[in-house]
């Protein structure tokens, strides 16, 4: 397939691109900058310059592709306090891809998240997210994508664990490490019994390829290799590497990340594994922290 990938030079996209190329697919990545374009070219992919706001570019490139993997999201805007606007831009992009692919049976695989399911119960792929939960605005993006199945688009949503980890990560776990280093405390919220699902970046990339190739229209998939890692265990692993004592702290200790680190999220991926024969093989989150992947 010739696959259009947004977010192709990002943390997950930069693993998805070689995963696709290694399986014999061609890749056209969306590049917002010269640096991103150069990274894609070095990886063996083509690129088109643009952003999520360039809807004409998104439409034309999707129409010329055999499938789309949509990973881009306006993270800077979201975490500066305007999550709703970032989610709205995401929804508009998905609608644009749907119009370009309508009637073709071609795949559209989007990235969603598990942070809208902070119930403490183990959630399955057919459980609907809570639109009022933190990051719940992305539930509308998922519904928008899955509804495209009625327009003969083979749409699927990959709900990513909040922790997509590995060497080079600059996301949530890397932020927790930097906060611990700066504050001299490896913190957790409450008694630390709340959970975060986790998946290694390589396993997430593999799941996106499997979804592109084989996921039935309307599929919801869980990129969660670990159902839920207790946040106290995360704090202990970070503290062990930095020589800091794990300590209960208030959520605001973590700044903007405190809302998320205090959530209790547990997610099964049993149906995902059965449907696509997804077999995560990367190290677990605690192993990754213990091995020094985060310094």
mmCIF file of C-alpha atoms in Angstrom:
data_model
loop_
_atom_site.group_PDB
_atom_site.id
_atom_site.type_symbol
_atom_site.label_atom_id
_atom_site.label_comp_id
_atom_site.label_asym_id
_atom_site.label_seq_id
_atom_site.Cartn_x
_atom_site.Cartn_y
_atom_site.Cartn_z
ATOM 1 C CA UNK A 1 0.000 0.000 0.000
ATOM 2 C CA UNK A 2 0.889 3.653 -0.391
ATOM 3 C CA UNK A 3 0.098 5.012 3.088
ATOM 4 C CA UNK A 4 -0.384 8.623 4.127
ATOM 5 C CA UNK A 5 0.799 9.097 7.720
ATOM 6 C CA UNK A 6 0.206 12.245 9.764
ATOM 7 C CA UNK A 7 2.445 12.763 12.767
ATOM 8 C CA UNK A 8 4.967 10.683 10.862
ATOM 9 C CA UNK A 9 8.047 12.219 12.503
ATOM 10 C CA UNK A 10 6.602 12.186 16.024
ATOM 11 C CA UNK A 11 7.286 9.785 18.870
ATOM 12 C CA UNK A 12 4.960 7.049 17.606
ATOM 13 C CA UNK A 13 5.020 8.007 13.936
ATOM 14 C CA UNK A 14 8.799 7.661 13.736
ATOM 15 C CA UNK A 15 8.320 4.008 14.747
ATOM 16 C CA UNK A 16 5.281 3.448 12.517
ATOM 17 C CA UNK A 17 7.102 4.643 9.374
ATOM 18 C CA UNK A 18 9.908 2.013 9.464
ATOM 19 C CA UNK A 19 7.356 -0.610 10.549
ATOM 20 C CA UNK A 20 5.367 0.094 7.378
ATOM 21 C CA UNK A 21 8.388 0.322 5.092
ATOM 22 C CA UNK A 22 9.792 -2.903 6.536
ATOM 23 C CA UNK A 23 6.534 -4.646 5.613
ATOM 24 C CA UNK A 24 6.764 -3.438 2.020
ATOM 25 C CA UNK A 25 4.466 -0.413 2.159
ATOM 26 C CA UNK A 26 5.270 3.000 0.739
ATOM 27 C CA UNK A 27 4.874 5.985 3.057
ATOM 28 C CA UNK A 28 4.016 9.636 2.475
ATOM 29 C CA UNK A 29 4.405 11.572 5.713
ATOM 30 C CA UNK A 30 2.936 14.956 6.635
ATOM 31 C CA UNK A 31 5.819 17.276 7.529
ATOM 32 C CA UNK A 32 5.301 20.581 9.341
ATOM 33 C CA UNK A 33 8.971 21.609 9.163
ATOM 34 C CA UNK A 34 12.170 21.160 7.191
ATOM 35 C CA UNK A 35 13.492 19.048 10.068
ATOM 36 C CA UNK A 36 10.515 16.681 9.864
ATOM 37 C CA UNK A 37 10.823 16.460 6.085
ATOM 38 C CA UNK A 38 14.513 15.562 6.378
ATOM 39 C CA UNK A 39 13.784 12.882 8.987
ATOM 40 C CA UNK A 40 11.163 11.301 6.735
ATOM 41 C CA UNK A 41 13.442 11.325 3.724
ATOM 42 C CA UNK A 42 16.211 9.706 5.781
ATOM 43 C CA UNK A 43 13.767 6.998 6.874
ATOM 44 C CA UNK A 44 12.978 6.202 3.246
ATOM 45 C CA UNK A 45 9.596 7.911 3.076
ATOM 46 C CA UNK A 46 8.181 10.612 0.856
ATOM 47 C CA UNK A 47 6.732 13.732 2.434
ATOM 48 C CA UNK A 48 4.245 16.494 1.839
ATOM 49 C CA UNK A 49 4.549 19.810 3.651
ATOM 50 C CA UNK A 50 1.597 20.951 5.711
ATOM 51 C CA UNK A 51 -0.262 20.786 9.013
ATOM 52 C CA UNK A 52 -3.629 19.639 10.348
ATOM 53 C CA UNK A 53 -5.029 23.027 9.390
ATOM 54 C CA UNK A 54 -4.211 22.481 5.696
ATOM 55 C CA UNK A 55 -7.383 20.567 4.905
ATOM 56 C CA UNK A 56 -6.950 20.762 1.129
ATOM 57 C CA UNK A 57 -3.515 19.148 1.437
ATOM 58 C CA UNK A 58 -4.900 16.441 3.725
ATOM 59 C CA UNK A 59 -7.727 15.691 1.331
ATOM 60 C CA UNK A 60 -5.590 15.543 -1.806
ATOM 61 C CA UNK A 61 -2.890 13.374 -0.233
ATOM 62 C CA UNK A 62 -5.431 10.984 1.297
ATOM 63 C CA UNK A 63 -7.284 10.661 -2.004
ATOM 64 C CA UNK A 64 -4.021 9.638 -3.686
ATOM 65 C CA UNK A 65 -3.188 7.044 -1.020
ATOM 66 C CA UNK A 66 -4.276 3.451 -0.452
ATOM 67 C CA UNK A 67 -4.827 4.153 3.223
ATOM 68 C CA UNK A 68 -4.290 6.699 5.997
ATOM 69 C CA UNK A 69 -2.829 6.445 9.487
ATOM 70 C CA UNK A 70 -3.680 9.581 11.443
ATOM 71 C CA UNK A 71 -1.329 10.142 14.405
ATOM 72 C CA UNK A 72 -0.925 13.919 14.477
ATOM 73 C CA UNK A 73 -2.512 15.931 17.286
ATOM 74 C CA UNK A 74 -1.999 19.501 18.443
ATOM 75 C CA UNK A 75 -0.349 18.514 21.728
ATOM 76 C CA UNK A 76 1.177 21.936 22.371
ATOM 77 C CA UNK A 77 -2.223 23.579 22.103
ATOM 78 C CA UNK A 78 -3.900 20.884 24.185
ATOM 79 C CA UNK A 79 -1.482 21.051 27.085
ATOM 80 C CA UNK A 80 -1.391 24.825 27.101
ATOM 81 C CA UNK A 81 -5.022 24.715 28.203
ATOM 82 C CA UNK A 82 -6.973 24.574 24.942
ATOM 83 C CA UNK A 83 -7.624 20.849 24.654
ATOM 84 C CA UNK A 84 -11.061 21.422 23.141
ATOM 85 C CA UNK A 85 -9.613 23.364 20.188
ATOM 86 C CA UNK A 86 -6.984 20.681 19.594
ATOM 87 C CA UNK A 87 -9.673 18.006 19.635
ATOM 88 C CA UNK A 88 -11.804 20.019 17.199
ATOM 89 C CA UNK A 89 -8.865 20.263 14.765
ATOM 90 C CA UNK A 90 -8.459 16.497 15.083
ATOM 91 C CA UNK A 91 -12.143 15.923 14.283
ATOM 92 C CA UNK A 92 -11.988 18.204 11.217
ATOM 93 C CA UNK A 93 -8.990 16.288 9.882
ATOM 94 C CA UNK A 94 -10.808 12.966 10.347
ATOM 95 C CA UNK A 95 -13.864 14.294 8.499
ATOM 96 C CA UNK A 96 -11.564 15.430 5.684
ATOM 97 C CA UNK A 97 -9.971 11.984 5.410
ATOM 98 C CA UNK A 98 -13.400 10.367 5.469
ATOM 99 C CA UNK A 99 -14.629 12.468 2.562
ATOM 100 C CA UNK A 100 -11.493 11.664 0.560
ATOM 101 C CA UNK A 101 -11.776 7.911 1.165
ATOM 102 C CA UNK A 102 -15.563 7.547 1.013
ATOM 103 C CA UNK A 103 -16.866 4.690 -1.122
ATOM 104 C CA UNK A 104 -13.442 3.129 -1.580
ATOM 105 C CA UNK A 105 -13.187 0.566 1.210
ATOM 106 C CA UNK A 106 -9.714 1.952 1.953
ATOM 107 C CA UNK A 107 -8.451 2.008 5.569
ATOM 108 C CA UNK A 108 -8.325 4.970 7.924
ATOM 109 C CA UNK A 109 -6.644 4.226 11.251
ATOM 110 C CA UNK A 110 -6.724 6.959 13.870
ATOM 111 C CA UNK A 111 -4.957 7.345 17.207
ATOM 112 C CA UNK A 112 -7.212 7.808 20.196
ATOM 113 C CA UNK A 113 -6.498 7.341 23.888
ATOM 114 C CA UNK A 114 -7.492 5.518 27.042
ATOM 115 C CA UNK A 115 -7.491 8.578 29.314
ATOM 116 C CA UNK A 116 -11.205 9.026 28.696
ATOM 117 C CA UNK A 117 -11.876 5.775 30.559
ATOM 118 C CA UNK A 118 -10.723 6.620 34.078
ATOM 119 C CA UNK A 119 -13.207 4.397 35.910
ATOM 120 C CA UNK A 120 -10.836 2.107 37.777
ATOM 121 C CA UNK A 121 -12.630 -0.868 36.212
ATOM 122 C CA UNK A 122 -10.982 -2.920 33.479
ATOM 123 C CA UNK A 123 -12.312 -1.519 30.214
ATOM 124 C CA UNK A 124 -12.734 -3.497 27.019
ATOM 125 C CA UNK A 125 -12.664 -2.394 23.424
ATOM 126 C CA UNK A 126 -16.441 -2.014 23.200
ATOM 127 C CA UNK A 127 -16.671 0.241 26.276
ATOM 128 C CA UNK A 128 -17.482 3.828 25.331
ATOM 129 C CA UNK A 129 -15.293 6.658 26.680
ATOM 130 C CA UNK A 130 -16.598 9.281 29.077
ATOM 131 C CA UNK A 131 -16.720 12.601 27.184
ATOM 132 C CA UNK A 132 -16.512 14.463 30.515
ATOM 133 C CA UNK A 133 -13.265 12.770 31.575
ATOM 134 C CA UNK A 134 -9.882 14.508 31.125
ATOM 135 C CA UNK A 135 -9.035 14.233 27.421
ATOM 136 C CA UNK A 136 -12.614 13.083 26.856
ATOM 137 C CA UNK A 137 -12.982 15.507 23.949
ATOM 138 C CA UNK A 138 -11.151 12.919 21.829
ATOM 139 C CA UNK A 139 -14.156 10.625 22.204
ATOM 140 C CA UNK A 140 -15.851 12.696 19.505
ATOM 141 C CA UNK A 141 -12.910 12.086 17.159
ATOM 142 C CA UNK A 142 -13.255 8.357 17.685
ATOM 143 C CA UNK A 143 -17.011 8.425 17.057
ATOM 144 C CA UNK A 144 -16.456 10.522 13.951
ATOM 145 C CA UNK A 145 -13.957 8.025 12.574
ATOM 146 C CA UNK A 146 -15.954 4.893 13.360
ATOM 147 C CA UNK A 147 -19.085 6.361 11.777
ATOM 148 C CA UNK A 148 -17.215 6.441 8.454
ATOM 149 C CA UNK A 149 -17.717 2.683 8.168
ATOM 150 C CA UNK A 150 -21.200 3.508 6.857
ATOM 151 C CA UNK A 151 -19.519 5.413 3.989
ATOM 152 C CA UNK A 152 -17.448 2.369 2.990
ATOM 153 C CA UNK A 153 -14.293 3.528 4.759
ATOM 154 C CA UNK A 154 -12.479 0.773 6.680
ATOM 155 C CA UNK A 155 -12.085 2.972 9.744
ATOM 156 C CA UNK A 156 -10.460 1.807 12.992
ATOM 157 C CA UNK A 157 -9.475 3.537 16.222
ATOM 158 C CA UNK A 158 -6.352 2.583 18.166
ATOM 159 C CA UNK A 159 -6.729 3.684 21.773
ATOM 160 C CA UNK A 160 -3.212 4.310 23.011
ATOM 161 C CA UNK A 161 -2.143 3.705 26.590
ATOM 162 C CA UNK A 162 -1.191 6.974 28.326
ATOM 163 C CA UNK A 163 2.283 5.518 28.638
ATOM 164 C CA UNK A 164 3.860 4.720 25.252
ATOM 165 C CA UNK A 165 7.388 4.150 26.480
ATOM 166 C CA UNK A 166 10.868 3.426 25.193
ATOM 167 C CA UNK A 167 14.321 4.946 24.809
ATOM 168 C CA UNK A 168 14.016 8.506 23.528
ATOM 169 C CA UNK A 169 10.526 9.080 24.955
ATOM 170 C CA UNK A 170 9.777 12.740 25.654
ATOM 171 C CA UNK A 171 6.178 12.236 26.790
ATOM 172 C CA UNK A 172 4.442 11.584 30.091
ATOM 173 C CA UNK A 173 6.994 9.245 31.669
ATOM 174 C CA UNK A 174 9.939 11.412 30.638
ATOM 175 C CA UNK A 175 8.101 14.375 32.171
ATOM 176 C CA UNK A 176 7.603 12.454 35.432
ATOM 177 C CA UNK A 177 11.332 11.727 35.525
ATOM 178 C CA UNK A 178 12.213 15.388 34.955
ATOM 179 C CA UNK A 179 9.768 16.524 37.649
ATOM 180 C CA UNK A 180 11.266 14.036 40.112
ATOM 181 C CA UNK A 181 14.774 15.216 39.288
ATOM 182 C CA UNK A 182 13.815 18.881 39.637
ATOM 183 C CA UNK A 183 11.750 18.491 42.818
ATOM 184 C CA UNK A 184 13.978 15.934 44.560
ATOM 185 C CA UNK A 185 10.931 13.720 45.138
ATOM 186 C CA UNK A 186 9.583 10.800 43.123
ATOM 187 C CA UNK A 187 5.897 11.400 43.677
ATOM 188 C CA UNK A 188 2.632 9.561 43.315
ATOM 189 C CA UNK A 189 -0.936 10.692 44.024
ATOM 190 C CA UNK A 190 -2.958 9.311 46.954
ATOM 191 C CA UNK A 191 -1.744 5.861 47.940
ATOM 192 C CA UNK A 192 -0.394 5.188 44.453
ATOM 193 C CA UNK A 193 -2.777 2.306 43.824
ATOM 194 C CA UNK A 194 -4.272 3.942 40.724
ATOM 195 C CA UNK A 195 -3.125 2.487 37.409
ATOM 196 C CA UNK A 196 -1.747 3.500 34.039
ATOM 197 C CA UNK A 197 -1.815 1.049 31.108
ATOM 198 C CA UNK A 198 1.445 0.893 29.196
ATOM 199 C CA UNK A 199 2.774 -0.196 25.814
ATOM 200 C CA UNK A 200 6.242 -0.122 24.296
ATOM 201 C CA UNK A 201 6.547 2.137 21.263
ATOM 202 C CA UNK A 202 7.556 -0.742 18.971
ATOM 203 C CA UNK A 203 4.461 -2.721 19.953
ATOM 204 C CA UNK A 204 2.213 0.288 19.336
ATOM 205 C CA UNK A 205 3.753 0.767 15.886
ATOM 206 C CA UNK A 206 3.186 -2.875 15.051
ATOM 207 C CA UNK A 207 -0.469 -2.607 16.047
ATOM 208 C CA UNK A 208 -1.014 0.375 13.753
ATOM 209 C CA UNK A 209 0.349 -1.655 10.830
ATOM 210 C CA UNK A 210 -1.843 -4.635 11.653
ATOM 211 C CA UNK A 211 -4.874 -2.344 11.895
ATOM 212 C CA UNK A 212 -4.077 -0.779 8.520
ATOM 213 C CA UNK A 213 -3.748 -4.156 6.871
ATOM 214 C CA UNK A 214 -6.503 -6.188 8.492
ATOM 215 C CA UNK A 215 -8.784 -4.421 10.989
ATOM 216 C CA UNK A 216 -12.466 -4.674 10.009
ATOM 217 C CA UNK A 217 -14.421 -1.455 9.549
ATOM 218 C CA UNK A 218 -15.546 -0.003 12.857
ATOM 219 C CA UNK A 219 -12.862 -1.702 14.940
ATOM 220 C CA UNK A 220 -11.737 -0.300 18.281
ATOM 221 C CA UNK A 221 -8.316 -1.573 19.333
ATOM 222 C CA UNK A 222 -6.441 -1.229 22.607
ATOM 223 C CA UNK A 223 -2.712 -0.550 22.433
ATOM 224 C CA UNK A 224 -2.164 -1.675 26.018
ATOM 225 C CA UNK A 225 0.438 -4.387 26.502
ATOM 226 C CA UNK A 226 0.092 -3.966 30.282
ATOM 227 C CA UNK A 227 -3.429 -3.664 31.672
ATOM 228 C CA UNK A 228 -2.458 -1.193 34.367
ATOM 229 C CA UNK A 229 0.788 -0.422 36.182
ATOM 230 C CA UNK A 230 0.271 0.982 39.715
ATOM 231 C CA UNK A 231 1.549 4.544 39.774
ATOM 232 C CA UNK A 232 3.409 3.894 43.025
ATOM 233 C CA UNK A 233 5.419 1.234 41.169
ATOM 234 C CA UNK A 234 6.233 3.861 38.530
ATOM 235 C CA UNK A 235 7.337 6.315 41.227
ATOM 236 C CA UNK A 236 9.457 3.630 42.915
ATOM 237 C CA UNK A 237 11.191 2.761 39.642
ATOM 238 C CA UNK A 238 11.897 6.429 38.894
ATOM 239 C CA UNK A 239 13.090 6.971 42.464
ATOM 240 C CA UNK A 240 15.324 3.923 42.272
ATOM 241 C CA UNK A 241 17.139 5.315 39.241
ATOM 242 C CA UNK A 242 17.482 8.802 40.731
ATOM 243 C CA UNK A 243 18.172 7.827 44.337
ATOM 244 C CA UNK A 244 14.922 9.420 45.539
ATOM 245 C CA UNK A 245 12.326 8.182 47.993
ATOM 246 C CA UNK A 246 8.839 7.593 46.510
ATOM 247 C CA UNK A 247 6.470 9.981 48.270
ATOM 248 C CA UNK A 248 2.742 10.748 48.218
ATOM 249 C CA UNK A 249 2.149 14.253 46.850
ATOM 250 C CA UNK A 250 -0.772 16.437 45.772
ATOM 251 C CA UNK A 251 -1.696 16.344 42.050
ATOM 252 C CA UNK A 252 -0.480 19.928 41.551
ATOM 253 C CA UNK A 253 3.050 18.713 42.346
ATOM 254 C CA UNK A 254 3.089 17.531 38.713
ATOM 255 C CA UNK A 255 1.651 20.705 37.179
ATOM 256 C CA UNK A 256 -0.518 20.029 34.113
ATOM 257 C CA UNK A 257 0.340 16.323 34.286
ATOM 258 C CA UNK A 258 -1.158 15.911 37.762
ATOM 259 C CA UNK A 259 -4.716 15.491 36.469
ATOM 260 C CA UNK A 260 -3.635 12.586 34.309
ATOM 261 C CA UNK A 261 -1.241 10.927 36.761
ATOM 262 C CA UNK A 262 -4.031 10.781 39.337
ATOM 263 C CA UNK A 263 -6.382 8.859 37.019
ATOM 264 C CA UNK A 264 -7.125 5.190 37.557
ATOM 265 C CA UNK A 265 -7.147 3.539 34.118
ATOM 266 C CA UNK A 266 -7.102 -0.198 33.455
ATOM 267 C CA UNK A 267 -7.545 -1.570 29.957
ATOM 268 C CA UNK A 268 -7.789 -5.043 28.502
ATOM 269 C CA UNK A 269 -6.405 -5.725 25.027
ATOM 270 C CA UNK A 270 -7.644 -9.323 24.851
ATOM 271 C CA UNK A 271 -9.961 -8.733 21.899
ATOM 272 C CA UNK A 272 -7.335 -6.744 20.037
ATOM 273 C CA UNK A 273 -4.823 -9.563 20.410
ATOM 274 C CA UNK A 274 -7.325 -12.157 19.251
ATOM 275 C CA UNK A 275 -8.616 -10.122 16.301
ATOM 276 C CA UNK A 276 -5.238 -9.192 14.809
ATOM 277 C CA UNK A 277 -2.887 -11.695 16.466
ATOM 278 C CA UNK A 278 -1.119 -8.781 18.127
ATOM 279 C CA UNK A 279 1.580 -10.163 20.407
ATOM 280 C CA UNK A 280 3.457 -7.410 22.282
ATOM 281 C CA UNK A 281 7.138 -8.270 22.579
ATOM 282 C CA UNK A 282 8.764 -5.093 23.940
ATOM 283 C CA UNK A 283 9.857 -4.618 27.553
ATOM 284 C CA UNK A 284 7.339 -3.555 30.178
ATOM 285 C CA UNK A 285 7.319 -0.043 31.607
ATOM 286 C CA UNK A 286 9.087 -0.887 34.874
ATOM 287 C CA UNK A 287 11.743 -2.885 33.001
ATOM 288 C CA UNK A 288 12.247 0.100 30.698
ATOM 289 C CA UNK A 289 12.688 2.425 33.668
ATOM 290 C CA UNK A 290 15.004 0.002 35.472
ATOM 291 C CA UNK A 291 17.156 -0.475 32.354
ATOM 292 C CA UNK A 292 18.020 3.231 32.166
ATOM 293 C CA UNK A 293 15.951 4.106 29.085
ATOM 294 C CA UNK A 294 14.940 7.295 30.913
ATOM 295 C CA UNK A 295 18.363 8.214 32.301
#
